[in-house]
Tab-separated table of C-alpha atoms in Angstrom:
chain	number	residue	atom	x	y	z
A	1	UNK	CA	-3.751	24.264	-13.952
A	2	UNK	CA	-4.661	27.324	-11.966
A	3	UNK	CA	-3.986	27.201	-8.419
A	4	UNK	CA	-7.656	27.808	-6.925
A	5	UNK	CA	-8.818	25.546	-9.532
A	6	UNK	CA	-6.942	22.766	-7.728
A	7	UNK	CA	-8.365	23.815	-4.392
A	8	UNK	CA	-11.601	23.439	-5.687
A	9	UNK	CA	-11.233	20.056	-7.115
A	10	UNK	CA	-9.458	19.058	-3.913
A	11	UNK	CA	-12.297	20.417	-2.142
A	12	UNK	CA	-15.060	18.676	-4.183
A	13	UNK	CA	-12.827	15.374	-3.500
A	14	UNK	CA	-13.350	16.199	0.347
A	15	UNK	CA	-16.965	17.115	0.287
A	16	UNK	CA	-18.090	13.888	-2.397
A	17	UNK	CA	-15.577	11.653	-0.754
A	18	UNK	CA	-16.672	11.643	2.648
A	19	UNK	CA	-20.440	11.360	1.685
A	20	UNK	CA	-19.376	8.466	-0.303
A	21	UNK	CA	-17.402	6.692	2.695
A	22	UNK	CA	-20.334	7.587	5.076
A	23	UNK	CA	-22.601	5.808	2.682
A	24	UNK	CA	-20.108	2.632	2.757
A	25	UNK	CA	-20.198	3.044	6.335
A	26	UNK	CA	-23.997	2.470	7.031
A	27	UNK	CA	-23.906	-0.112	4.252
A	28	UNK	CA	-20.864	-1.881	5.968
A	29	UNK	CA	-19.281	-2.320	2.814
A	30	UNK	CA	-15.521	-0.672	2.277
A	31	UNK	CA	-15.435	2.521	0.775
A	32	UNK	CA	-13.086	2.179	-1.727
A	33	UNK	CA	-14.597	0.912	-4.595
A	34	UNK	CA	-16.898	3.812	-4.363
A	35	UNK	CA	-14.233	5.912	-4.028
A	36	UNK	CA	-13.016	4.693	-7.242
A	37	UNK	CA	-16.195	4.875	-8.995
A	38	UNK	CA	-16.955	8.950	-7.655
A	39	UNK	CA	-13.284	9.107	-9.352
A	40	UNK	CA	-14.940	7.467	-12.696
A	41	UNK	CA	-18.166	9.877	-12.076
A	42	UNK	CA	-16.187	13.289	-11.902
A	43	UNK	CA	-13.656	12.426	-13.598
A	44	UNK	CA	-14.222	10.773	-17.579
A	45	UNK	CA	-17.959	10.644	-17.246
A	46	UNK	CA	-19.507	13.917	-16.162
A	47	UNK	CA	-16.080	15.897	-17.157
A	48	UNK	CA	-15.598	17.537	-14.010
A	49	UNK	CA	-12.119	16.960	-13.530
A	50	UNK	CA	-10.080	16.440	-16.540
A	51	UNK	CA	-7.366	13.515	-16.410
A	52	UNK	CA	-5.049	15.829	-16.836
A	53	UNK	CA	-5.671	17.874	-14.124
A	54	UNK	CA	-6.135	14.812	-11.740
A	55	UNK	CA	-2.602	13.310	-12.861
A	56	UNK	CA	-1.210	17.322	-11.689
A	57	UNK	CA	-2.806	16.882	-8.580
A	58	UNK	CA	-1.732	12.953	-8.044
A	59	UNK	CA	1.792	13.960	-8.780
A	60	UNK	CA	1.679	15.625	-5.413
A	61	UNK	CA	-1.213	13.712	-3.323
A	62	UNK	CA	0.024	10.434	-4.255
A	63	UNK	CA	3.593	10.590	-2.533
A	64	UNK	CA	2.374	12.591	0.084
A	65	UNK	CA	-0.796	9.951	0.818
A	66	UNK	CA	1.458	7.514	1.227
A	67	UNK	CA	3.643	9.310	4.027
A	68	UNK	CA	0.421	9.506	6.128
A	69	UNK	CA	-0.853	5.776	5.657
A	70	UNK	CA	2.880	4.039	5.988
A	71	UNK	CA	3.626	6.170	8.745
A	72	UNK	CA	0.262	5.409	10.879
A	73	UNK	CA	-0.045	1.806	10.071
A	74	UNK	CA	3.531	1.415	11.542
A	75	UNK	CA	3.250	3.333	14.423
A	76	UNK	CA	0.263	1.371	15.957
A	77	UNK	CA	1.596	-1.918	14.987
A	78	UNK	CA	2.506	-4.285	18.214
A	79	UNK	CA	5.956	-5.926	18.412
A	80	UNK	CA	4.570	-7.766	21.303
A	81	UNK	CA	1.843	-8.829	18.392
A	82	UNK	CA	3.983	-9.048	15.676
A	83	UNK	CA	6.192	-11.558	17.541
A	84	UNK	CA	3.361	-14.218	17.799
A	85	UNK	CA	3.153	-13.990	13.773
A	86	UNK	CA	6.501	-13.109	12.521
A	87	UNK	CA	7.806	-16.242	11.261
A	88	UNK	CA	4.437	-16.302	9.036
A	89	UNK	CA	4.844	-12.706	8.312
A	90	UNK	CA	8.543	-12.921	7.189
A	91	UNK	CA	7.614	-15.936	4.964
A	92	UNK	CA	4.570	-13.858	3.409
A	93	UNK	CA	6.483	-10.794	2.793
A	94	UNK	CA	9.551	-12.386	1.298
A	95	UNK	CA	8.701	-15.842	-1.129
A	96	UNK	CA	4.892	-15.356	-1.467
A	97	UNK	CA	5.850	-11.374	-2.290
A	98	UNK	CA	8.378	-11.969	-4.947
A	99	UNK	CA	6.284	-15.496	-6.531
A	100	UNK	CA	3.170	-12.970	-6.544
A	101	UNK	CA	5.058	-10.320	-8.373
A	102	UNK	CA	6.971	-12.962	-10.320
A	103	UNK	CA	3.393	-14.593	-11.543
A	104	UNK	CA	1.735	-11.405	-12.278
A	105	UNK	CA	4.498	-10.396	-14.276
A	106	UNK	CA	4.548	-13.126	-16.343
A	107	UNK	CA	0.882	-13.220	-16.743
A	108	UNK	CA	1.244	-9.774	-17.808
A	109	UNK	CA	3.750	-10.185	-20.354
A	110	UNK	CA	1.538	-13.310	-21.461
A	111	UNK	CA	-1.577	-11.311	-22.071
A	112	UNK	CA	0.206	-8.217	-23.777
A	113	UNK	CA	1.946	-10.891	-26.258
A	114	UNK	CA	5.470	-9.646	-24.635
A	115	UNK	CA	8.548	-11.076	-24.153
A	116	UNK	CA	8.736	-13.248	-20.882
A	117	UNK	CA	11.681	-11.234	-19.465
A	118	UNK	CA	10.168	-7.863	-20.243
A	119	UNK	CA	10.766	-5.893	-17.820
A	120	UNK	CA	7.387	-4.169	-17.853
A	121	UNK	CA	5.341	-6.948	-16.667
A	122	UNK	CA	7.483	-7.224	-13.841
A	123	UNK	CA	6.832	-3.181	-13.168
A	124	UNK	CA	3.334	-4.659	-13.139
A	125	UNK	CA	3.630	-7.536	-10.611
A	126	UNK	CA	5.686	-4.950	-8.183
A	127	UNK	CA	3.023	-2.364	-8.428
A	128	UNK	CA	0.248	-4.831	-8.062
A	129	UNK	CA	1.854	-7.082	-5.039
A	130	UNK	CA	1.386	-4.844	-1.769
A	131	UNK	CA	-1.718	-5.906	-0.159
A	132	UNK	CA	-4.674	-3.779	2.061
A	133	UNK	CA	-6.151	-5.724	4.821
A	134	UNK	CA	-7.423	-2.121	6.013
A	135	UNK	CA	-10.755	-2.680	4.467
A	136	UNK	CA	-11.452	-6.492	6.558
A	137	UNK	CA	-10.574	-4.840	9.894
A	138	UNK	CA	-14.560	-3.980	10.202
A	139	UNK	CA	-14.636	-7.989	9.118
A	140	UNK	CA	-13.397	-9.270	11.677
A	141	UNK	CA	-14.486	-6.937	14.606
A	142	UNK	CA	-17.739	-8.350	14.094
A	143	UNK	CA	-17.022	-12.071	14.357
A	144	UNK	CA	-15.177	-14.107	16.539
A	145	UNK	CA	-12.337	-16.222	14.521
A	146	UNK	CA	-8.644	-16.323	15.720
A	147	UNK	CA	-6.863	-12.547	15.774
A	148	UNK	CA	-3.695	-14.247	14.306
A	149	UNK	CA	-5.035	-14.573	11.235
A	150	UNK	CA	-5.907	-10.924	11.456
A	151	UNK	CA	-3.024	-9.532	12.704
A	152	UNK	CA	-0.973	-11.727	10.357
A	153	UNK	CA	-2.417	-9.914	7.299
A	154	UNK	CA	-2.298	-6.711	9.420
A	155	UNK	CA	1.515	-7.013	9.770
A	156	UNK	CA	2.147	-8.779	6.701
A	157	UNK	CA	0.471	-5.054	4.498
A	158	UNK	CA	2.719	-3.191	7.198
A	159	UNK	CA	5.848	-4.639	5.663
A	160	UNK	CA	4.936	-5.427	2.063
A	161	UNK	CA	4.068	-1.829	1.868
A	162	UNK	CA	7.340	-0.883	1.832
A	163	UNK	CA	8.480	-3.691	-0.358
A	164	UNK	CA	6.204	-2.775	-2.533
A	165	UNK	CA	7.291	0.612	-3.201
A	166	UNK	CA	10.916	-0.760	-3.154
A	167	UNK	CA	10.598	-3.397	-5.539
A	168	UNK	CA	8.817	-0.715	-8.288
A	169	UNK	CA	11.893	1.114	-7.770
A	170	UNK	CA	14.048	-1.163	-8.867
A	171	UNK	CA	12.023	-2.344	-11.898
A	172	UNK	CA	12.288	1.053	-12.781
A	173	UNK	CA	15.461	1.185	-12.955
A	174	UNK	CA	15.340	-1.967	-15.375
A	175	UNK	CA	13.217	0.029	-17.394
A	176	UNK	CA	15.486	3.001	-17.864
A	177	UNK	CA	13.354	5.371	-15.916
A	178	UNK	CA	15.388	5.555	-12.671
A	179	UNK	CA	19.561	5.540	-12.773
A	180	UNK	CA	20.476	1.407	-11.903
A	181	UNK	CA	23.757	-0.039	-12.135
A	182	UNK	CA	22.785	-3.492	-10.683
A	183	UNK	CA	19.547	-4.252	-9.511
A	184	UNK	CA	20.750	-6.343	-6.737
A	185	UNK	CA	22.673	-3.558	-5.153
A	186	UNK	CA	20.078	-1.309	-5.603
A	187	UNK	CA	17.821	-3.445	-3.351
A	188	UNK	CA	20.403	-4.045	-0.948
A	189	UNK	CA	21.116	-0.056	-0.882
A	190	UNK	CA	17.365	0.682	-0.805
A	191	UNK	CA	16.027	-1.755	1.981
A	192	UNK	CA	19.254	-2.227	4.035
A	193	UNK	CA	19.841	1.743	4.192
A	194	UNK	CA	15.988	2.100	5.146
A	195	UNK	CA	16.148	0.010	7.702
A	196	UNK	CA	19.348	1.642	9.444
A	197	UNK	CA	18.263	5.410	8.491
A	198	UNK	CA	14.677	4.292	9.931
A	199	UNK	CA	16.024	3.054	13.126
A	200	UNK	CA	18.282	5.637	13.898
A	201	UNK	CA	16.125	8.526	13.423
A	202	UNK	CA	13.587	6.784	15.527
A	203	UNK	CA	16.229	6.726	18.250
A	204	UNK	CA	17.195	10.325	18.107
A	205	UNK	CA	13.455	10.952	18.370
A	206	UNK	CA	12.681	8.822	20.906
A	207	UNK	CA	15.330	10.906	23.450
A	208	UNK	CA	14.180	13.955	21.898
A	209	UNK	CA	10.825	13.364	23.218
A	210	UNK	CA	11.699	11.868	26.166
A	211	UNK	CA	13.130	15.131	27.504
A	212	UNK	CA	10.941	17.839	25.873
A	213	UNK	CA	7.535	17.960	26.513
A	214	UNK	CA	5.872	18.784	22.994
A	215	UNK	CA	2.130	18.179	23.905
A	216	UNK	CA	0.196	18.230	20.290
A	217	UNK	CA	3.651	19.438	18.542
A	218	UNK	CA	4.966	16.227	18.597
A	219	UNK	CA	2.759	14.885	15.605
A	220	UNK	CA	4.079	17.156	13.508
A	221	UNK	CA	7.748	16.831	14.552
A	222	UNK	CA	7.193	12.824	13.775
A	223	UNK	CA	5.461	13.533	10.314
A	224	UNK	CA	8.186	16.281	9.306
A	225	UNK	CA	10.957	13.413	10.206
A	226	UNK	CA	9.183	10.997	7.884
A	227	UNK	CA	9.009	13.814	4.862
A	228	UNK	CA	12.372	14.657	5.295
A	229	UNK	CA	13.270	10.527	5.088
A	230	UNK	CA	11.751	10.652	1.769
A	231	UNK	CA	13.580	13.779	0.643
A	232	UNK	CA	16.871	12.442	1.911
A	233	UNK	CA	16.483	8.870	0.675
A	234	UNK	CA	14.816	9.469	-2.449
A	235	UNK	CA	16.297	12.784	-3.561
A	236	UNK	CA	19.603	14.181	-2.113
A	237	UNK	CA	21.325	11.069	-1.598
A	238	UNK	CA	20.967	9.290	-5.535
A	239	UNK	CA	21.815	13.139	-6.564
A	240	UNK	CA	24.857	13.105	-5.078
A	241	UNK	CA	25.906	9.498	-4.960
A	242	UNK	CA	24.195	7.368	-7.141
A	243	UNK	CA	22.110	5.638	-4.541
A	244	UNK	CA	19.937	6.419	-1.225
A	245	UNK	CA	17.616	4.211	0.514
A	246	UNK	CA	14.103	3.839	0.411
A	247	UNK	CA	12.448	6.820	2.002
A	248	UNK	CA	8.987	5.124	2.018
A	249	UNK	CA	10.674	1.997	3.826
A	250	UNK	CA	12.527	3.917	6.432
A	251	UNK	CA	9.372	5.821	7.036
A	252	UNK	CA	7.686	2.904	8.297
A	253	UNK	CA	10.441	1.101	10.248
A	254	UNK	CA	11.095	4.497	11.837
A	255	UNK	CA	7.176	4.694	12.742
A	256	UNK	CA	7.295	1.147	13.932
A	257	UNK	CA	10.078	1.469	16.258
A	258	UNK	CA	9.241	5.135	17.448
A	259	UNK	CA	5.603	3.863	17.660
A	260	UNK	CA	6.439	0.848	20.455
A	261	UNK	CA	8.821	2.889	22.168
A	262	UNK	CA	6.242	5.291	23.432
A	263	UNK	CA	3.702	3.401	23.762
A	264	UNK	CA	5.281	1.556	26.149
A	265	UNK	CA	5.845	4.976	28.484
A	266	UNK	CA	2.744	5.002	30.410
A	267	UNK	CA	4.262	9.208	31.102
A	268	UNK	CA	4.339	9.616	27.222
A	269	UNK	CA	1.057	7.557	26.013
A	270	UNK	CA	-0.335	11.001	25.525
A	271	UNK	CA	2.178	11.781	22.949
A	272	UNK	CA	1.715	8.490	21.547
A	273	UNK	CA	-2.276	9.196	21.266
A	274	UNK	CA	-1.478	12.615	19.359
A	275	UNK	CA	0.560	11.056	16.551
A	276	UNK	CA	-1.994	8.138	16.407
A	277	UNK	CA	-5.069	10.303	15.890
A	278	UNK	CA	-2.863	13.145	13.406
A	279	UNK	CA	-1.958	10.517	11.415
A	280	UNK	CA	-5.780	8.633	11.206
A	281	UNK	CA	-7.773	12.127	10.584
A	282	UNK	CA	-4.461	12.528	7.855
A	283	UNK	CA	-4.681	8.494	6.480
A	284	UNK	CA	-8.360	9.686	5.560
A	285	UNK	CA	-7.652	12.465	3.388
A	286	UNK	CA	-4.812	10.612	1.484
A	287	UNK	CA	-7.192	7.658	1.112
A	288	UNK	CA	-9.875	9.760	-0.445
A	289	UNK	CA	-7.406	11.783	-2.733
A	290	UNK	CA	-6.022	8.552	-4.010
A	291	UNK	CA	-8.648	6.828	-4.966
A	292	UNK	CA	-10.954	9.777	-6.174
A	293	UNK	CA	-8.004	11.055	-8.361
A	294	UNK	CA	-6.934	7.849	-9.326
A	295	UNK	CA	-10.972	7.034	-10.994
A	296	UNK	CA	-10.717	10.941	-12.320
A	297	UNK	CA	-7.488	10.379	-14.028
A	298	UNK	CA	-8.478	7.618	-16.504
A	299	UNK	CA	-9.946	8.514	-20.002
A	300	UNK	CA	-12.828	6.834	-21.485
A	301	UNK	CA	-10.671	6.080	-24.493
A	302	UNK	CA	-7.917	4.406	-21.923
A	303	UNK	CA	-10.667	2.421	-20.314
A	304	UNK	CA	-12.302	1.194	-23.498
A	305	UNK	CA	-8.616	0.143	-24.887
A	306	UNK	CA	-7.222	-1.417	-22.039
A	307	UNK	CA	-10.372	-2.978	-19.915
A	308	UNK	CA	-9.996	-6.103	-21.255
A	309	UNK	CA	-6.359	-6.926	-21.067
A	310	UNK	CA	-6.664	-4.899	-17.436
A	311	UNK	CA	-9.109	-7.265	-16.373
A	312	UNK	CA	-7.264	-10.303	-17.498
A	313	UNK	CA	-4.028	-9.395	-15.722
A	314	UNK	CA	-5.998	-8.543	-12.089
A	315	UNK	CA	-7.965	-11.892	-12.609
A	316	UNK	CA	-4.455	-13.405	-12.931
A	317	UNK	CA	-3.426	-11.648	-9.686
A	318	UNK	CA	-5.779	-12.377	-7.765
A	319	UNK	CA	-6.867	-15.800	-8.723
A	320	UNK	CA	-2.872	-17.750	-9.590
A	321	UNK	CA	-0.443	-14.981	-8.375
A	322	UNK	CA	-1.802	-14.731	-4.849
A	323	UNK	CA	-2.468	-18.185	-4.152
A	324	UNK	CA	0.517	-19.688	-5.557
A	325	UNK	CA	2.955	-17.455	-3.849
A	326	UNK	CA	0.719	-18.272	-0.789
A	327	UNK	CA	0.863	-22.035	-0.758
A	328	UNK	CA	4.486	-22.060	-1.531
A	329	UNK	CA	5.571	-19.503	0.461
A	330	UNK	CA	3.729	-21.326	3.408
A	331	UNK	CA	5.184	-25.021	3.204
A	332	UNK	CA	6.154	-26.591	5.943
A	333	UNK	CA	4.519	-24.057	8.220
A	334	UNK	CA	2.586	-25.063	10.635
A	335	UNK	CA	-0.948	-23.449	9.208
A	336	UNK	CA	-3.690	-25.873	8.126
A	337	UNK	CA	-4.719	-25.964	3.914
A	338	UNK	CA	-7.905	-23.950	5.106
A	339	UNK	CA	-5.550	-21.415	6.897
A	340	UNK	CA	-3.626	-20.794	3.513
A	341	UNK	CA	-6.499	-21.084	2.177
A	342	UNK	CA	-7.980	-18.468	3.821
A	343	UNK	CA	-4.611	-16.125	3.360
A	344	UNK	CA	-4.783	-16.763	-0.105
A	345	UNK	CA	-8.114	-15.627	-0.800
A	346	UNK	CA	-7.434	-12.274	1.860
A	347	UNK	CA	-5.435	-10.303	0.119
A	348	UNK	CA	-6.798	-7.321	-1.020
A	349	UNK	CA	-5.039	-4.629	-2.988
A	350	UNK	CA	-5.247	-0.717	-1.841
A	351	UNK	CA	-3.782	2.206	-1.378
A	352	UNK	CA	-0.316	1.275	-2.104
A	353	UNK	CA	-0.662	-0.030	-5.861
A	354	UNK	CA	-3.665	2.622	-6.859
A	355	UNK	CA	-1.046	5.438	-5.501
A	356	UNK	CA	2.291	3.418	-7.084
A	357	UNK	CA	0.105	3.242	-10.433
A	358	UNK	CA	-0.485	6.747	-11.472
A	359	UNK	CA	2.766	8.139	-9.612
A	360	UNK	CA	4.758	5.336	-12.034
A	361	UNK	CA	2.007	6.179	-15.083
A	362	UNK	CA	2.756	9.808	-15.319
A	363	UNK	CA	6.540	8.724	-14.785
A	364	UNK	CA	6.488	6.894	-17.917
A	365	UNK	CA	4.517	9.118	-19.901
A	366	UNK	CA	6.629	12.431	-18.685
A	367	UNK	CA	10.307	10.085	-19.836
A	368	UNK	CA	8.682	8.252	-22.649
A	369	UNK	CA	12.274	9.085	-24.171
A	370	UNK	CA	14.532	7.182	-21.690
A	371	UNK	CA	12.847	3.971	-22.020
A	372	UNK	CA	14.792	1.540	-24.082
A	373	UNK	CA	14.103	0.685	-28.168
A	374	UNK	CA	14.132	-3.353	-26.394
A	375	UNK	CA	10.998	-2.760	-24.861
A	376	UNK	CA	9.179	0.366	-27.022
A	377	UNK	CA	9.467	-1.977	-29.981
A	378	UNK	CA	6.992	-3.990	-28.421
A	379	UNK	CA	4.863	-1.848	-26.582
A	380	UNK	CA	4.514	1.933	-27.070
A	381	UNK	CA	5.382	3.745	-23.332
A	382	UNK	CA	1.522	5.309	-23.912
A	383	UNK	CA	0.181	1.575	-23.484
A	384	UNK	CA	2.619	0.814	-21.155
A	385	UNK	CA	0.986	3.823	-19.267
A	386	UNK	CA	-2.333	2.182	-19.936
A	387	UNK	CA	-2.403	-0.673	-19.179
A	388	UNK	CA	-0.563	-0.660	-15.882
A	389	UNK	CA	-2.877	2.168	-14.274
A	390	UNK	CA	-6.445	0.378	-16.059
A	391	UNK	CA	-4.879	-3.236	-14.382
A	392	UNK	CA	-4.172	-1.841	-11.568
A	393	UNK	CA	-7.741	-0.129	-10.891
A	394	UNK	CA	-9.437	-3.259	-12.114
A	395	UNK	CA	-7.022	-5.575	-9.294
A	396	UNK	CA	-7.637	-2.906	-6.414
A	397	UNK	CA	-11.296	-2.853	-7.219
A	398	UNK	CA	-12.266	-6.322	-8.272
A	399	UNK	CA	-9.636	-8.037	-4.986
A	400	UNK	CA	-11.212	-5.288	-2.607
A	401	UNK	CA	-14.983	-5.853	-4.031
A	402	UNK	CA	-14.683	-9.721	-3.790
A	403	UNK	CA	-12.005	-10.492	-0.233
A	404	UNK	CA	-14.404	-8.376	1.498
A	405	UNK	CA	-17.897	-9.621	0.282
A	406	UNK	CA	-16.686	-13.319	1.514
A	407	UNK	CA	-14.334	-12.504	4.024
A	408	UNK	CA	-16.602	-13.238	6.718
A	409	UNK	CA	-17.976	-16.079	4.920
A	410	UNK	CA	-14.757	-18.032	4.920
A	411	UNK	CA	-13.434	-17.135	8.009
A	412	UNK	CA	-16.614	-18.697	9.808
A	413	UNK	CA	-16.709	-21.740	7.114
A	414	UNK	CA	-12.439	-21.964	7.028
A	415	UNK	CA	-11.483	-20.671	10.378
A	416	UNK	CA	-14.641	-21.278	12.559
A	417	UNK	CA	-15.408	-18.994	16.056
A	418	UNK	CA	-12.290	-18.864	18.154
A	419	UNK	CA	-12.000	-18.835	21.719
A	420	UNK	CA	-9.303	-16.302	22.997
A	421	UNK	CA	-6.036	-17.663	24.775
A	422	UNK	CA	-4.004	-14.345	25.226
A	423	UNK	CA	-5.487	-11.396	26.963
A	424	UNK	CA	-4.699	-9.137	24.224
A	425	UNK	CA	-6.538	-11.506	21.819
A	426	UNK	CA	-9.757	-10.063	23.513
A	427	UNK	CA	-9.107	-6.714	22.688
A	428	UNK	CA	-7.810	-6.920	19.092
């Protein structure tokens, strides 16, 4: 694909993309289902933009998307907040995660007639677990129900984000598509080496920027620190020694610890505002690229073949995997049945799984060689392809379609109106 021919269906993403939103906007409805079905429009329908120029473009837009949205959620995440909820939060992003991806695997495997330990159901269930509470925000600014629940689903995306990305990893290594010697190391590599990497970088910046005064620069010397993260972690590191961490991961606990730091220097809040509004005018342009691209690079014939099985696997998701992991991961807390209730049936998918999808689709398709005879005599790496991106768009679009048409149903029917006890609860 030509160069200016990628500008130009960039640009068209742009232009069409931000009607689109502005149209979900005035119809208070989120914007990414539309997003997905301009994708659907350009992309297989009208013939605009081929698939295969939309999985050239995603290859690059995908990883980079995600750099913007992990690093800008994190930054403007509360400690002070995220205290109030973490005990919740840690519970939701650790047994509800892995029972979520656990179930969807195995539902996967069940509806593709595969073995119960295949490893490719389980790719599934990691892609598909990450949730998106981004698009009930408007939600609950217009009613009055308690901000925990909000900013528990807030911090709980924050952190599954992450674990999202790290868990696909090490499925992928299971599947021969990544170089794993044990996946338990892996994860202890990838998250625990995240978390130190994040930390520590966020130090160094945050006495860099306490003695320089960088003005507007600063937003691009926090966003080059998070690209190089990804390099390091994800690149140089397994190329030399057989593991790194988890760039995506040490992005975000780098932009949550940076992020609190400065906000809590009333002489460097401006800095603080320049990274906040960099990385929401950059957020928007990944979410439009990833959805758009993600709707242009499915095929009518990948549609037709995998719709159904797609749309029994997100049903699955959404309707067991969610739930379950929810109620168990939530025993003995001390939230009511309608509060779990209520965090089962809020978890909408989003940017995370529709970027993992292609980014692991065009992975598979590109080493269709590596993965093992175990799992290609089952399933050919072309349906393996398939399936995972079609399930994937059907489980964003379906989760983000339904948790946001009765979001504000159920929290007035399961929550009730709230009256606030914390000043900050006022302003959240």
């Amino acid at each position: 694909m030509e160069l200016m021919t990628a500008i130009g269906y960039l640009g068209l993403a742009l232009i069409l993309g931000s009607l689109v939103a502005k149209l979900a906007e005035k119809l208070r409805i989120p914007d990414i289902p539309l997003l997905l079905l301009l994708g659907l429009i350009v992309g297989p329908f009208l013939q605009i933009i081929s698939p295969e120029s939309a999985m050239k473009i995603f290859e690059y837009a995908g990883p980079i998307g995600l750099i913007f949205i992990l690093l800008g959620g994190a930054f403007t995440m509360r400690i002070s907040l995220l205290k109030r909820v973490i005990k919740t939060v840690v519970r939701l992003d650790t047994v509800t995660f892995l029972i979520t991806l656990f179930v969807s695997g195995l539902l996967f495997n069940m509806t593709l007639n595969l073995p119960y330990n295949c490893p490719i159901g389980y790719l599934f269930g990691a892609i598909t677990s990450a949730t998106d509470p981004a698009t009930l925000i408007p939600v609950f600014s217009r009613i009055r129900t308690n901000p925990e629940v909000a900013i528990t689903l807030e911090a709980e995306s924050i952190f599954n984000d992450p674990l999202g990305i790290v868990s696909t990893s090490v499925v992928l290594g299971l599947v021969g598509l990544t170089s794993s010697v044990n996946p338990v190391i892996d994860l202890i590599t990838l998250a625990g080496g995240a978390i130190l990497v994040g930390i520590l970088l966020a130090k160094v910046y945050e006495k860099i920027i306490i003695h320089c005064e960088f003005h507007e620069y600063v937003a691009p010397l926090v966003l080059g620190g998070g690209m190089l993260l990804l390099y390091v972690g994800d690149e140089l590191l397994p190329s030399i020694f057989g593991y790194g961490f988890s760039g995506y991961m040490a992005i975000a606990i780098m932009a949550l610890y940076l992020g609190n730091a400065l906000f809590k220097m009333a002489e460097k809040h401006e800095d603080y505002e320049y990274v906040v509004r960099f990385c929401d005018d950059l957020s928007l342009l990944a979410r439009i690229f990833i959805f758009v691209f993600l709707g242009a690079c499915i095929k009518l014939s990948m549609l037709k073949s995998y719709l159904l099985p797609g749309l029994m696997v997100a049903l699955g998701s959404i309707f067991l995997a969610r739930p379950l992991g929810v109620f168990v991961g939530l025993i003995g807390s001390k939230h009511s049945f309608k509060e779990k209730l209520y965090f089962a049936l809020e978890g909408p998918r989003g940017v995370v799984p529709a970027a993992l999808a292609v980014t692991v689709g065009i992975k598979i398709l590109k080493n269709a060689d590596k993965i093992p005879t175990t799992i290609t005599s089952y399933i050919s790496p072309t349906d393996i392809a398939g399936t995972i991106i079609i399930g994937t768009f059907m489980t964003v679009l379906l989760s983000v379609i339904l948790e946001a048409s009765w979001a504000r149903i159920l929290a007035l029917k399961l929550l009730g109106e709230y009256k606030p006890k914390y000043k900050e609860d006022i302003n959240h």
